[in-house]
């Protein structure tokens, strides 16, 4: 029963995360990317603090603070900020292809942080997946890598580090508690920055941007992690983590249906190629 529940929770987490980039694309139409980053973290952090108080969760040990800082820099600040900046230059459909590298980035940091030693074939698939992503990026802009592509690659790196660090710490603190404490740790700075960088006028902000801010704050930043970490804890990190490979497909579908963005054959081919490479890499991990 726990394994079945793990797959269900993991699937719900991936489904929620799949809406993050399309929602961010909508939000940055009216919000500054930096304000969007700190505002979503502040809103989610306030809710996380409330949850921790209601459930009377014990405080992390002093030796856990360093890991929580890494998680906060990776998934609370780094990934949201870099993707918001990237989506000023590229479409969400374009950016979603890069998400196919996220499981691989997490696995690489699992090697660096967790001491795992994958077989050589793992690195073969890893190199092929990276080559597909670079080739796709070059083909989209007359042979030149755009600023948006570089920002997305940086976002994948910091998010992979945050996921790997969070997976390691969740064995000690529990699933949703890890992201909650990382959000609370960031909360004072995020509140100050959100207030300092708030828009001069709120009158020009459209309803889709407000709804998108709400989505990335409540679902992408907090609720998605509740399902995701619970799924990893119930069904196993290696097994349930593979559900993340579905995220590019869900994301492309949302970009096409909600934002009416063009999803051409090259985007689909690149996404499929990257996912196949990640599957091979995980098979030999």
JSON list of C-alpha atoms in Angstrom, two decimals, residues 90 94 97-98 130-150 153 266 270:
[
{"chain": "A", "resi": 90, "resn": "UNK", "atom": "CA", "xyz": [12.41, 32.13, -24.40]},
{"chain": "A", "resi": 94, "resn": "UNK", "atom": "CA", "xyz": [11.32, 25.95, -25.26]},
{"chain": "A", "resi": 97, "resn": "UNK", "atom": "CA", "xyz": [12.90, 20.72, -22.95]},
{"chain": "A", "resi": 98, "resn": "UNK", "atom": "CA", "xyz": [15.66, 21.52, -20.44]},
{"chain": "A", "resi": 130, "resn": "UNK", "atom": "CA", "xyz": [23.55, 16.86, -22.69]},
{"chain": "A", "resi": 131, "resn": "UNK", "atom": "CA", "xyz": [24.50, 16.80, -26.38]},
{"chain": "A", "resi": 132, "resn": "UNK", "atom": "CA", "xyz": [20.83, 16.64, -27.41]},
{"chain": "A", "resi": 133, "resn": "UNK", "atom": "CA", "xyz": [20.01, 19.65, -25.24]},
{"chain": "A", "resi": 134, "resn": "UNK", "atom": "CA", "xyz": [22.95, 21.70, -26.54]},
{"chain": "A", "resi": 135, "resn": "UNK", "atom": "CA", "xyz": [22.14, 20.72, -30.11]},
{"chain": "A", "resi": 136, "resn": "UNK", "atom": "CA", "xyz": [18.53, 21.76, -29.67]},
{"chain": "A", "resi": 137, "resn": "UNK", "atom": "CA", "xyz": [19.52, 25.10, -28.17]},
{"chain": "A", "resi": 138, "resn": "UNK", "atom": "CA", "xyz": [21.95, 25.81, -31.02]},
{"chain": "A", "resi": 139, "resn": "UNK", "atom": "CA", "xyz": [19.39, 24.89, -33.67]},
{"chain": "A", "resi": 140, "resn": "UNK", "atom": "CA", "xyz": [16.84, 27.38, -32.33]},
{"chain": "A", "resi": 141, "resn": "UNK", "atom": "CA", "xyz": [18.92, 30.53, -32.70]},
{"chain": "A", "resi": 142, "resn": "UNK", "atom": "CA", "xyz": [21.06, 30.32, -35.82]},
{"chain": "A", "resi": 143, "resn": "UNK", "atom": "CA", "xyz": [23.80, 28.36, -34.11]},
{"chain": "A", "resi": 144, "resn": "UNK", "atom": "CA", "xyz": [24.11, 30.63, -31.06]},
{"chain": "A", "resi": 145, "resn": "UNK", "atom": "CA", "xyz": [23.12, 29.74, -27.52]},
{"chain": "A", "resi": 146, "resn": "UNK", "atom": "CA", "xyz": [20.67, 32.35, -26.22]},
{"chain": "A", "resi": 147, "resn": "UNK", "atom": "CA", "xyz": [20.72, 33.97, -22.80]},
{"chain": "A", "resi": 148, "resn": "UNK", "atom": "CA", "xyz": [17.54, 32.06, -21.97]},
{"chain": "A", "resi": 149, "resn": "UNK", "atom": "CA", "xyz": [19.22, 28.73, -22.75]},
{"chain": "A", "resi": 150, "resn": "UNK", "atom": "CA", "xyz": [22.16, 29.50, -20.47]},
{"chain": "A", "resi": 153, "resn": "UNK", "atom": "CA", "xyz": [20.98, 25.25, -17.82]},
{"chain": "A", "resi": 266, "resn": "UNK", "atom": "CA", "xyz": [11.95, 19.49, -33.02]},
{"chain": "A", "resi": 270, "resn": "UNK", "atom": "CA", "xyz": [14.47, 16.80, -28.35]}
]
